[in-house]
Amino acid sequence: MNKYTKSNKEMLDGNGAAAQAMKLARVSVIAAYPITPQSPIVEKLSTMVDKKEISCKYTCVESEHSALSYIIGAQLAGVRTGTATSSVGLALMHEVLGVASGCRLPIVMPVVNRALVSPWSLWCDHQDTMAERDSGWMQFYAENTQEVLDLMLMGYKIAEHCKVMLPLMVCMDGFFVSHSLQQVWLPSQESVDAFLPPYTPKNLFLDMNNPMLINNLIPPEEFTEMRYQQEIAFNNAIDIISSVQNEFNDIFHRDYDMVSTYRCDGAQAVIVSMGSSCGTVKHVVNKLRNNGIRVGAIKVTCFRPFPYKKLKAILKEIKCIGVLDRSAGLGAEFGPLCMEIKNLIGDDKCKVKNFITGLGGRDITEKIIEHIFYGLLDDQFSDKNWIDVQQDAMKIRKLNKKGGSV
């Protein structure tokens, strides 16, 4: 049987894949506000609506705060919805991200990763979504365009499960994935309909004939219990994610897991990463393995909930572990991903080395990955390493005596 039976090939970039996923999921309401590099998502959805390829209410709003507020209202009225954002747009949504998660609304939103200010940047790093890691949203990170499409479709089914009912971000690296044209296996509408049934509200539902208050003031006697319910939902999500991924793999012949390994058998050193850099790491693993150097790669697709048990079982036999963080983790001992890895390793934390790299759109090159692997094998690195900082770093945009930039 063909590996991708029930799918057709198309050339899509990550933004196009996200738009196609919302179309295939039959979203009924879209709130649109463009921001680089996410703008093509809402532009493509607009074209689909104009050509009547998708039947839904499409509204241009005045900000990202309004976009998510609009979607929250629509979802509460009982329909599947769509919106997208990036960087400072996600930051502007911060207040209402909590409303969506607290009301247990299964919104699925593509987030095109881009650095936060200041200084301004249009390019990729993970600081925008890492800043929202405790907002009560699940977070998936896509390595490539195919994964954007597939994770979006799985995301709706996971988020809408009665034991989960949590919103979910599908994160893709700005420009590296969002604007890279790749061959994508696009499933038929019929096969997606069979996998993803029409949306049925299972939680709060606004009914004009039975009005109710939502998101109202709650006293201290019940607030902790509401948070506890969300924690239980995240715990439930671990099993539901695995179940939905297995179902998706069976139907569409893919190979998804919350965390996956690549040539880790007998590896003396591995690199753990998320997003587009995973492809570069695997390429370098192949190159070094061909030279007899035993290294491997581990890809974390699901960051929230974090797959502690799966990763712990994989990493316990590995001698040296390098963790790539595309977010600076300012003021913390390690970057956000490495903090999670250190936590699960236990007493053997010294074998984990953290690498801050790829900030503000800087490419994580083959040469950098090779340097990390060789340094891990020779035990050259300290616990936290800014791996690609220029030697004149302290002279760039230095402040003069009056406080201005020179």
PDB file of C-alpha atoms in Angstrom, residues 131-354:
ATOM      1  CA  ALA A 131       6.470  33.300  27.147  1.00  0.00           C
ATOM      2  CA  GLU A 132       3.013  31.649  27.051  1.00  0.00           C
ATOM      3  CA  ARG A 133       4.064  28.134  28.109  1.00  0.00           C
ATOM      4  CA  ASP A 134       2.105  28.380  31.384  1.00  0.00           C
ATOM      5  CA  SER A 135      -1.000  29.994  29.871  1.00  0.00           C
ATOM      6  CA  GLY A 136      -3.005  26.754  29.907  1.00  0.00           C
ATOM      7  CA  TRP A 137      -2.589  26.083  26.159  1.00  0.00           C
ATOM      8  CA  MET A 138      -1.118  22.893  24.764  1.00  0.00           C
ATOM      9  CA  GLN A 139       1.864  23.496  22.465  1.00  0.00           C
ATOM     10  CA  PHE A 140       3.018  21.436  19.450  1.00  0.00           C
ATOM     11  CA  TYR A 141       6.153  22.346  17.424  1.00  0.00           C
ATOM     12  CA  ALA A 142       6.290  21.422  13.724  1.00  0.00           C
ATOM     13  CA  GLU A 143       9.534  20.452  11.993  1.00  0.00           C
ATOM     14  CA  ASN A 144       8.228  21.052   8.451  1.00  0.00           C
ATOM     15  CA  THR A 145       5.234  21.959   6.319  1.00  0.00           C
ATOM     16  CA  GLN A 146       3.710  18.475   6.364  1.00  0.00           C
ATOM     17  CA  GLU A 147       3.741  18.497  10.137  1.00  0.00           C
ATOM     18  CA  VAL A 148       1.954  21.864  10.260  1.00  0.00           C
ATOM     19  CA  LEU A 149      -0.983  20.400   8.331  1.00  0.00           C
ATOM     20  CA  ASP A 150      -1.060  17.101  10.211  1.00  0.00           C
ATOM     21  CA  LEU A 151      -0.599  18.578  13.704  1.00  0.00           C
ATOM     22  CA  MET A 152      -3.412  21.059  13.051  1.00  0.00           C
ATOM     23  CA  LEU A 153      -5.815  18.245  12.082  1.00  0.00           C
ATOM     24  CA  MET A 154      -4.791  16.112  15.048  1.00  0.00           C
ATOM     25  CA  GLY A 155      -4.935  19.213  17.240  1.00  0.00           C
ATOM     26  CA  TYR A 156      -8.667  19.732  16.733  1.00  0.00           C
ATOM     27  CA  LYS A 157      -9.449  16.136  17.698  1.00  0.00           C
ATOM     28  CA  ILE A 158      -7.195  16.255  20.768  1.00  0.00           C
ATOM     29  CA  ALA A 159      -8.383  19.669  21.982  1.00  0.00           C
ATOM     30  CA  GLU A 160     -12.070  18.765  21.544  1.00  0.00           C
ATOM     31  CA  HIS A 161     -11.847  15.442  23.404  1.00  0.00           C
ATOM     32  CA  CYS A 162     -14.196  15.440  26.404  1.00  0.00           C
ATOM     33  CA  LYS A 163     -11.308  14.562  28.769  1.00  0.00           C
ATOM     34  CA  VAL A 164      -9.144  17.434  27.485  1.00  0.00           C
ATOM     35  CA  MET A 165     -11.092  20.537  26.361  1.00  0.00           C
ATOM     36  CA  LEU A 166      -8.008  22.746  26.200  1.00  0.00           C
ATOM     37  CA  PRO A 167      -6.830  25.198  23.521  1.00  0.00           C
ATOM     38  CA  LEU A 168      -3.775  24.282  21.466  1.00  0.00           C
ATOM     39  CA  MET A 169      -1.036  26.190  19.596  1.00  0.00           C
ATOM     40  CA  VAL A 170       0.633  24.638  16.560  1.00  0.00           C
ATOM     41  CA  CYS A 171       3.977  26.447  16.389  1.00  0.00           C
ATOM     42  CA  MET A 172       6.061  26.760  13.225  1.00  0.00           C
ATOM     43  CA  ASP A 173       9.388  28.551  12.783  1.00  0.00           C
ATOM     44  CA  GLY A 174       8.909  31.897  11.055  1.00  0.00           C
ATOM     45  CA  PHE A 175      10.191  31.881   7.431  1.00  0.00           C
ATOM     46  CA  PHE A 176      12.081  28.570   7.926  1.00  0.00           C
ATOM     47  CA  VAL A 177       8.752  26.686   7.865  1.00  0.00           C
ATOM     48  CA  SER A 178       6.115  29.374   7.255  1.00  0.00           C
ATOM     49  CA  HIS A 179       7.581  30.452   3.891  1.00  0.00           C
ATOM     50  CA  SER A 180       9.384  27.283   2.732  1.00  0.00           C
ATOM     51  CA  LEU A 181       7.619  25.535  -0.167  1.00  0.00           C
ATOM     52  CA  GLN A 182       7.652  21.781   0.324  1.00  0.00           C
ATOM     53  CA  GLN A 183       5.786  18.826  -1.101  1.00  0.00           C
ATOM     54  CA  VAL A 184       2.814  18.108   1.169  1.00  0.00           C
ATOM     55  CA  TRP A 185       0.525  15.098   1.156  1.00  0.00           C
ATOM     56  CA  LEU A 186      -2.907  16.710   1.384  1.00  0.00           C
ATOM     57  CA  PRO A 187      -5.675  14.368   2.612  1.00  0.00           C
ATOM     58  CA  SER A 188      -9.070  14.344   0.909  1.00  0.00           C
ATOM     59  CA  GLN A 189     -11.981  16.141   2.522  1.00  0.00           C
ATOM     60  CA  GLU A 190     -13.785  12.810   2.851  1.00  0.00           C
ATOM     61  CA  SER A 191     -10.931  11.190   4.782  1.00  0.00           C
ATOM     62  CA  VAL A 192     -10.613  14.206   7.099  1.00  0.00           C
ATOM     63  CA  ASP A 193     -14.378  14.192   7.686  1.00  0.00           C
ATOM     64  CA  ALA A 194     -14.133  10.551   8.723  1.00  0.00           C
ATOM     65  CA  PHE A 195     -11.235  11.317  11.094  1.00  0.00           C
ATOM     66  CA  LEU A 196     -12.561  14.620  12.490  1.00  0.00           C
ATOM     67  CA  PRO A 197     -16.334  14.670  13.103  1.00  0.00           C
ATOM     68  CA  PRO A 198     -18.317  17.951  13.086  1.00  0.00           C
ATOM     69  CA  TYR A 199     -17.727  20.078  16.186  1.00  0.00           C
ATOM     70  CA  THR A 200     -20.014  19.371  19.124  1.00  0.00           C
ATOM     71  CA  PRO A 201     -19.702  21.698  22.148  1.00  0.00           C
ATOM     72  CA  LYS A 202     -19.144  19.658  25.307  1.00  0.00           C
ATOM     73  CA  ASN A 203     -18.527  22.391  27.848  1.00  0.00           C
ATOM     74  CA  LEU A 204     -19.876  25.930  28.132  1.00  0.00           C
ATOM     75  CA  PHE A 205     -22.423  26.823  25.440  1.00  0.00           C
ATOM     76  CA  LEU A 206     -24.180  30.167  25.006  1.00  0.00           C
ATOM     77  CA  ASP A 207     -27.885  29.739  24.291  1.00  0.00           C
ATOM     78  CA  MET A 208     -30.186  32.761  23.881  1.00  0.00           C
ATOM     79  CA  ASN A 209     -33.034  30.696  25.319  1.00  0.00           C
ATOM     80  CA  ASN A 210     -31.002  29.730  28.369  1.00  0.00           C
ATOM     81  CA  PRO A 211     -28.663  32.668  29.161  1.00  0.00           C
ATOM     82  CA  MET A 212     -25.715  32.166  31.534  1.00  0.00           C
ATOM     83  CA  LEU A 213     -22.715  34.069  32.899  1.00  0.00           C
ATOM     84  CA  ILE A 214     -19.254  32.994  31.699  1.00  0.00           C
ATOM     85  CA  ASN A 215     -15.807  34.148  32.910  1.00  0.00           C
ATOM     86  CA  ASN A 216     -17.301  35.870  35.932  1.00  0.00           C
ATOM     87  CA  LEU A 217     -15.636  36.661  39.282  1.00  0.00           C
ATOM     88  CA  ILE A 218     -14.800  33.592  41.360  1.00  0.00           C
ATOM     89  CA  PRO A 219     -13.953  33.605  45.101  1.00  0.00           C
ATOM     90  CA  PRO A 220     -10.770  32.097  46.617  1.00  0.00           C
ATOM     91  CA  GLU A 221     -12.800  29.111  47.859  1.00  0.00           C
ATOM     92  CA  GLU A 222     -13.135  27.807  44.263  1.00  0.00           C
ATOM     93  CA  PHE A 223     -10.273  29.342  42.217  1.00  0.00           C
ATOM     94  CA  THR A 224      -7.731  26.644  43.114  1.00  0.00           C
ATOM     95  CA  GLU A 225     -10.222  23.934  42.178  1.00  0.00           C
ATOM     96  CA  MET A 226     -10.732  25.495  38.741  1.00  0.00           C
ATOM     97  CA  ARG A 227      -6.972  25.461  38.149  1.00  0.00           C
ATOM     98  CA  TYR A 228      -6.831  21.849  39.397  1.00  0.00           C
ATOM     99  CA  GLN A 229      -9.403  20.877  36.758  1.00  0.00           C
ATOM    100  CA  GLN A 230      -7.086  22.306  34.090  1.00  0.00           C
ATOM    101  CA  GLU A 231      -4.140  20.353  35.523  1.00  0.00           C
ATOM    102  CA  ILE A 232      -6.142  17.114  35.321  1.00  0.00           C
ATOM    103  CA  ALA A 233      -7.015  17.942  31.706  1.00  0.00           C
ATOM    104  CA  PHE A 234      -3.297  18.259  30.869  1.00  0.00           C
ATOM    105  CA  ASN A 235      -2.654  14.914  32.560  1.00  0.00           C
ATOM    106  CA  ASN A 236      -5.469  13.351  30.514  1.00  0.00           C
ATOM    107  CA  ALA A 237      -4.066  14.899  27.340  1.00  0.00           C
ATOM    108  CA  ILE A 238      -0.924  12.727  27.498  1.00  0.00           C
ATOM    109  CA  ASP A 239      -2.949   9.578  26.743  1.00  0.00           C
ATOM    110  CA  ILE A 240      -5.362  11.295  24.355  1.00  0.00           C
ATOM    111  CA  ILE A 241      -2.510  12.740  22.269  1.00  0.00           C
ATOM    112  CA  SER A 242      -0.946   9.288  21.901  1.00  0.00           C
ATOM    113  CA  SER A 243      -4.316   7.740  21.028  1.00  0.00           C
ATOM    114  CA  VAL A 244      -5.134  10.382  18.375  1.00  0.00           C
ATOM    115  CA  GLN A 245      -1.617  10.213  16.899  1.00  0.00           C
ATOM    116  CA  ASN A 246      -1.888   6.423  16.603  1.00  0.00           C
ATOM    117  CA  GLU A 247      -5.279   6.747  14.906  1.00  0.00           C
ATOM    118  CA  PHE A 248      -3.912   9.399  12.523  1.00  0.00           C
ATOM    119  CA  ASN A 249      -0.856   7.237  11.764  1.00  0.00           C
ATOM    120  CA  ASP A 250      -3.079   4.245  10.953  1.00  0.00           C
ATOM    121  CA  ILE A 251      -5.412   6.206   8.663  1.00  0.00           C
ATOM    122  CA  PHE A 252      -2.911   8.457   6.872  1.00  0.00           C
ATOM    123  CA  HIS A 253       0.206   6.275   7.210  1.00  0.00           C
ATOM    124  CA  ARG A 254       2.323   8.802   9.085  1.00  0.00           C
ATOM    125  CA  ASP A 255       4.650   8.261  12.067  1.00  0.00           C
ATOM    126  CA  TYR A 256       3.849  10.797  14.803  1.00  0.00           C
ATOM    127  CA  ASP A 257       4.680  10.674  18.491  1.00  0.00           C
ATOM    128  CA  MET A 258       5.045  13.302  21.229  1.00  0.00           C
ATOM    129  CA  VAL A 259       8.795  12.679  21.164  1.00  0.00           C
ATOM    130  CA  SER A 260      10.673  10.743  18.499  1.00  0.00           C
ATOM    131  CA  THR A 261      14.194   9.359  18.157  1.00  0.00           C
ATOM    132  CA  TYR A 262      16.494   9.247  15.154  1.00  0.00           C
ATOM    133  CA  ARG A 263      19.441   6.797  15.007  1.00  0.00           C
ATOM    134  CA  CYS A 264      19.835   6.770  18.802  1.00  0.00           C
ATOM    135  CA  ASP A 265      20.799   3.075  18.977  1.00  0.00           C
ATOM    136  CA  GLY A 266      24.214   2.919  20.639  1.00  0.00           C
ATOM    137  CA  ALA A 267      24.557   6.708  20.513  1.00  0.00           C
ATOM    138  CA  GLN A 268      27.263   8.210  22.737  1.00  0.00           C
ATOM    139  CA  ALA A 269      25.759  11.703  22.369  1.00  0.00           C
ATOM    140  CA  VAL A 270      22.361  13.021  21.282  1.00  0.00           C
ATOM    141  CA  ILE A 271      20.908  16.458  20.570  1.00  0.00           C
ATOM    142  CA  VAL A 272      17.364  17.268  21.703  1.00  0.00           C
ATOM    143  CA  SER A 273      15.593  19.994  19.718  1.00  0.00           C
ATOM    144  CA  MET A 274      12.225  21.322  18.541  1.00  0.00           C
ATOM    145  CA  GLY A 275      10.992  22.835  15.259  1.00  0.00           C
ATOM    146  CA  SER A 276      12.866  23.266  12.000  1.00  0.00           C
ATOM    147  CA  SER A 277      16.331  22.690  13.509  1.00  0.00           C
ATOM    148  CA  CYS A 278      15.426  18.998  13.967  1.00  0.00           C
ATOM    149  CA  GLY A 279      15.948  18.435  10.232  1.00  0.00           C
ATOM    150  CA  THR A 280      19.458  19.916  10.331  1.00  0.00           C
ATOM    151  CA  VAL A 281      20.344  17.816  13.369  1.00  0.00           C
ATOM    152  CA  LYS A 282      19.216  14.615  11.622  1.00  0.00           C
ATOM    153  CA  HIS A 283      21.234  15.540   8.523  1.00  0.00           C
ATOM    154  CA  VAL A 284      24.370  15.968  10.658  1.00  0.00           C
ATOM    155  CA  VAL A 285      23.651  12.692  12.474  1.00  0.00           C
ATOM    156  CA  ASN A 286      23.671  10.898   9.098  1.00  0.00           C
ATOM    157  CA  LYS A 287      26.935  12.597   8.135  1.00  0.00           C
ATOM    158  CA  LEU A 288      28.707  11.701  11.391  1.00  0.00           C
ATOM    159  CA  ARG A 289      27.306   8.151  11.483  1.00  0.00           C
ATOM    160  CA  ASN A 290      28.774   7.617   7.989  1.00  0.00           C
ATOM    161  CA  ASN A 291      32.152   8.489   9.559  1.00  0.00           C
ATOM    162  CA  GLY A 292      31.658   5.977  12.360  1.00  0.00           C
ATOM    163  CA  ILE A 293      30.713   8.539  15.013  1.00  0.00           C
ATOM    164  CA  ARG A 294      27.812   7.250  17.108  1.00  0.00           C
ATOM    165  CA  VAL A 295      25.415  10.182  17.618  1.00  0.00           C
ATOM    166  CA  GLY A 296      21.637  10.568  17.474  1.00  0.00           C
ATOM    167  CA  ALA A 297      18.769  13.054  17.457  1.00  0.00           C
ATOM    168  CA  ILE A 298      15.643  13.441  19.584  1.00  0.00           C
ATOM    169  CA  LYS A 299      12.737  15.587  18.431  1.00  0.00           C
ATOM    170  CA  VAL A 300      10.238  16.980  20.921  1.00  0.00           C
ATOM    171  CA  THR A 301       6.955  17.681  19.126  1.00  0.00           C
ATOM    172  CA  CYS A 302       4.753  18.145  22.199  1.00  0.00           C
ATOM    173  CA  PHE A 303       6.062  20.738  24.663  1.00  0.00           C
ATOM    174  CA  ARG A 304       2.817  21.178  26.636  1.00  0.00           C
ATOM    175  CA  PRO A 305       1.968  18.769  28.089  1.00  0.00           C
ATOM    176  CA  PHE A 306       5.632  17.776  28.356  1.00  0.00           C
ATOM    177  CA  PRO A 307       6.249  14.035  27.723  1.00  0.00           C
ATOM    178  CA  TYR A 308       8.363  13.410  30.857  1.00  0.00           C
ATOM    179  CA  LYS A 309       7.962   9.623  31.049  1.00  0.00           C
ATOM    180  CA  LYS A 310       8.696   9.003  27.366  1.00  0.00           C
ATOM    181  CA  LEU A 311      11.765  11.234  27.351  1.00  0.00           C
ATOM    182  CA  LYS A 312      13.098   9.878  30.621  1.00  0.00           C
ATOM    183  CA  ALA A 313      12.950   6.323  29.285  1.00  0.00           C
ATOM    184  CA  ILE A 314      14.792   7.379  26.115  1.00  0.00           C
ATOM    185  CA  LEU A 315      17.484   9.510  27.758  1.00  0.00           C
ATOM    186  CA  LYS A 316      18.429   7.280  30.709  1.00  0.00           C
ATOM    187  CA  GLU A 317      20.983   5.295  28.655  1.00  0.00           C
ATOM    188  CA  ILE A 318      22.527   8.290  26.837  1.00  0.00           C
ATOM    189  CA  LYS A 319      25.967   9.404  28.065  1.00  0.00           C
ATOM    190  CA  CYS A 320      25.938  13.000  26.741  1.00  0.00           C
ATOM    191  CA  ILE A 321      22.835  15.115  25.996  1.00  0.00           C
ATOM    192  CA  GLY A 322      22.865  18.460  24.224  1.00  0.00           C
ATOM    193  CA  VAL A 323      19.680  20.540  24.305  1.00  0.00           C
ATOM    194  CA  LEU A 324      19.057  23.291  21.719  1.00  0.00           C
ATOM    195  CA  ASP A 325      16.978  26.223  22.940  1.00  0.00           C
ATOM    196  CA  ARG A 326      15.775  28.785  20.401  1.00  0.00           C
ATOM    197  CA  SER A 327      14.789  31.029  23.311  1.00  0.00           C
ATOM    198  CA  ALA A 328      17.299  32.839  25.540  1.00  0.00           C
ATOM    199  CA  GLY A 329      15.752  31.981  28.906  1.00  0.00           C
ATOM    200  CA  LEU A 330      16.998  35.323  30.261  1.00  0.00           C
ATOM    201  CA  GLY A 331      17.690  35.263  33.970  1.00  0.00           C
ATOM    202  CA  ALA A 332      17.162  31.505  34.215  1.00  0.00           C
ATOM    203  CA  GLU A 333      19.860  28.890  34.741  1.00  0.00           C
ATOM    204  CA  PHE A 334      18.967  27.242  31.420  1.00  0.00           C
ATOM    205  CA  GLY A 335      16.733  27.721  28.387  1.00  0.00           C
ATOM    206  CA  PRO A 336      13.081  26.578  28.634  1.00  0.00           C
ATOM    207  CA  LEU A 337      13.502  23.196  26.911  1.00  0.00           C
ATOM    208  CA  CYS A 338      16.676  22.383  28.844  1.00  0.00           C
ATOM    209  CA  MET A 339      14.951  23.248  32.141  1.00  0.00           C
ATOM    210  CA  GLU A 340      12.418  20.492  31.383  1.00  0.00           C
ATOM    211  CA  ILE A 341      15.150  17.996  30.416  1.00  0.00           C
ATOM    212  CA  LYS A 342      17.223  18.771  33.530  1.00  0.00           C
ATOM    213  CA  ASN A 343      14.136  18.235  35.661  1.00  0.00           C
ATOM    214  CA  LEU A 344      13.500  14.725  34.351  1.00  0.00           C
ATOM    215  CA  ILE A 345      17.148  13.568  34.400  1.00  0.00           C
ATOM    216  CA  GLY A 346      17.314  13.667  38.196  1.00  0.00           C
ATOM    217  CA  ASP A 347      20.704  13.185  39.913  1.00  0.00           C
ATOM    218  CA  ASP A 348      22.653  12.863  36.641  1.00  0.00           C
ATOM    219  CA  LYS A 349      22.032  16.430  35.487  1.00  0.00           C
ATOM    220  CA  CYS A 350      25.721  17.034  34.674  1.00  0.00           C
ATOM    221  CA  LYS A 351      25.457  15.019  31.475  1.00  0.00           C
ATOM    222  CA  VAL A 352      23.046  17.611  30.010  1.00  0.00           C
ATOM    223  CA  LYS A 353      24.515  20.656  28.236  1.00  0.00           C
ATOM    224  CA  ASN A 354      22.379  23.579  27.115  1.00  0.00           C
TER     225      ASN A 354
END
